[in-house]
mmCIF file of C-alpha atoms in Angstrom:
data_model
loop_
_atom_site.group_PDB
_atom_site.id
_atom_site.type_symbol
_atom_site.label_atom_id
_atom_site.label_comp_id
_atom_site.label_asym_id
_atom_site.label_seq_id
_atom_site.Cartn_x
_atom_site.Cartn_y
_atom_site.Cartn_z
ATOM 1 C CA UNK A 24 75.488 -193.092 -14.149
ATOM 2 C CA UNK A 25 75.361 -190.769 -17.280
ATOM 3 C CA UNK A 26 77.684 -187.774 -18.296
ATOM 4 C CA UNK A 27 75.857 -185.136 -16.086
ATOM 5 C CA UNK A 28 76.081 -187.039 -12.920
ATOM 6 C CA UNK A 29 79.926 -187.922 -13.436
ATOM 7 C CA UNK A 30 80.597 -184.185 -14.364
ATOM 8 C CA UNK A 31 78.369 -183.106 -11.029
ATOM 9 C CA UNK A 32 80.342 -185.139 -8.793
ATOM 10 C CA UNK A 33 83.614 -184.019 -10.249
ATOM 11 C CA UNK A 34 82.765 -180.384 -9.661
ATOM 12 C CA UNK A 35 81.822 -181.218 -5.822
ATOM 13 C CA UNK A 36 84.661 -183.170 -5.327
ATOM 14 C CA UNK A 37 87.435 -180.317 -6.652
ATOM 15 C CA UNK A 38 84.947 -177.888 -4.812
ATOM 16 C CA UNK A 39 85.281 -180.259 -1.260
ATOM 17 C CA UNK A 40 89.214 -180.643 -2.133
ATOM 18 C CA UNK A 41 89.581 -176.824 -1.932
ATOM 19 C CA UNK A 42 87.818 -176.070 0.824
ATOM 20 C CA UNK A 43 89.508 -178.824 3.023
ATOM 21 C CA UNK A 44 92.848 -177.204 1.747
ATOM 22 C CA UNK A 45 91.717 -173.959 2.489
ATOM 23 C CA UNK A 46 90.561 -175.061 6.188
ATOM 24 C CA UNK A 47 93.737 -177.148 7.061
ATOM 25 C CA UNK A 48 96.244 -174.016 5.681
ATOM 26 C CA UNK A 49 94.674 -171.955 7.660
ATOM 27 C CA UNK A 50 95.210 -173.972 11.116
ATOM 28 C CA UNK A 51 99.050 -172.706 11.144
ATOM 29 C CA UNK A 52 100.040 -169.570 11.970
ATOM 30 C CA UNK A 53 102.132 -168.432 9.466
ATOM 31 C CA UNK A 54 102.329 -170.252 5.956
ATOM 32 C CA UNK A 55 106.305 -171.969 6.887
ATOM 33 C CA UNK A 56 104.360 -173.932 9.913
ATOM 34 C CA UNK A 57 101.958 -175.378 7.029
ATOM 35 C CA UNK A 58 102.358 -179.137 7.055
ATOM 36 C CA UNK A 59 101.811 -179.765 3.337
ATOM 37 C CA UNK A 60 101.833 -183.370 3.640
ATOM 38 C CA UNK A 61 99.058 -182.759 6.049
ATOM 39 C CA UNK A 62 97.454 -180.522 3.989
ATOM 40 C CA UNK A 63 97.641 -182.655 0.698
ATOM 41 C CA UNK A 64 96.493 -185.994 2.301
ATOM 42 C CA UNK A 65 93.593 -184.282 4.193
ATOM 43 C CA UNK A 66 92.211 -182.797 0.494
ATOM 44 C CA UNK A 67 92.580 -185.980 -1.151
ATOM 45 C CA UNK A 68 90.806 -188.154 1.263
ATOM 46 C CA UNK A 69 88.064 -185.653 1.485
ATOM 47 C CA UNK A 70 87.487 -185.916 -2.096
ATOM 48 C CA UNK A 71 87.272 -189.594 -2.026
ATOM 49 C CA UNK A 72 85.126 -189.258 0.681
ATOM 50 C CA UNK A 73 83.323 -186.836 -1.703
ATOM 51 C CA UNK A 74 82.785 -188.962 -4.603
ATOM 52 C CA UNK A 75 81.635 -192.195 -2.371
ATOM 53 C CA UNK A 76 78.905 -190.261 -0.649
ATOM 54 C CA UNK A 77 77.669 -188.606 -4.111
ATOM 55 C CA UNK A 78 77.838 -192.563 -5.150
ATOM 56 C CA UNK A 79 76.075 -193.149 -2.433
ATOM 57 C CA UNK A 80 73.229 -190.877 -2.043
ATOM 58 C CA UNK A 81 72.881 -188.774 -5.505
ATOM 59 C CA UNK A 82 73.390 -185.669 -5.904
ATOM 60 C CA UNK A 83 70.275 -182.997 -5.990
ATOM 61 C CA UNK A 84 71.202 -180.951 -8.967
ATOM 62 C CA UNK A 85 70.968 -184.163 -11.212
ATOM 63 C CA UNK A 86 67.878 -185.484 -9.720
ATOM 64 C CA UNK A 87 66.465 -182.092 -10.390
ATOM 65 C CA UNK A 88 67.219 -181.920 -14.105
ATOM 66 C CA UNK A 89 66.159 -185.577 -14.346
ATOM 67 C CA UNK A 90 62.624 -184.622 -13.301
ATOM 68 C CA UNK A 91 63.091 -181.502 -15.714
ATOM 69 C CA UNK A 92 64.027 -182.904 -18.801
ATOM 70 C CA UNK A 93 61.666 -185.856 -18.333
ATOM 71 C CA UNK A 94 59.094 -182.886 -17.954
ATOM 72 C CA UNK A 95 58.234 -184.362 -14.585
ATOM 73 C CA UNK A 96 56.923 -182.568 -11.616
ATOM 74 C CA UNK A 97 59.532 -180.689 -9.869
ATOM 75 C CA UNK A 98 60.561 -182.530 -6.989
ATOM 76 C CA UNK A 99 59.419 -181.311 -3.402
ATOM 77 C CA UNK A 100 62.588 -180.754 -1.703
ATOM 78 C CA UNK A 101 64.314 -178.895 -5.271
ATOM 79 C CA UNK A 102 65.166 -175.360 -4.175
ATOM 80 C CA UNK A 103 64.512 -172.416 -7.103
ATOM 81 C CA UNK A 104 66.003 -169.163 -6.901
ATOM 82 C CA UNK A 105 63.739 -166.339 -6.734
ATOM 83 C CA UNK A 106 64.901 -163.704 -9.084
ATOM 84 C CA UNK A 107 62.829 -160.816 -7.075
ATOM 85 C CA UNK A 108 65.866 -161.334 -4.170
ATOM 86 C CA UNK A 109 68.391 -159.677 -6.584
#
């Protein structure tokens, strides 16, 4: 594992945490039926769960680079923006 992987799995872990807290907030109906302890648990596990399957399975961005840097084809599956979209 080297710096950029550690700091790309960091970044989708926080990301994951939010959005799980974001998603399980807005199952109550009004923010005093919000069971933080539900809430809290929920975004933590998901962000373990986040940072086993980057462990796991890599992460694209850092494969991508690795074939960049190593000025190595770009892999078939890497998605490039188009800047004609904007």
């Amino acid at each position: 594992m080297n710096n950029n992987f550690i700091k790309a799995t960091i970044i989708r872990a926080i990301r994951t945490i939010c959005q799980t807290a974001v998603a399980t907030i807005g199952t109550a109906f009004v923010i005093t039926d919000v069971n933080w302890w539900m809430v809290i648990s929920a975004s933590i596990l998901a962000g373990i769960l986040s940072v086993l399957t980057s462990c796991a399975t890599g992460l694209p961005e850092v494969e991508y680079e690795k074939h960049f840097y190593m000025n190595l084809e770009e892999p078939e599956d890497a998605e490039v923006a188009d800047d004609e979209d904007e």
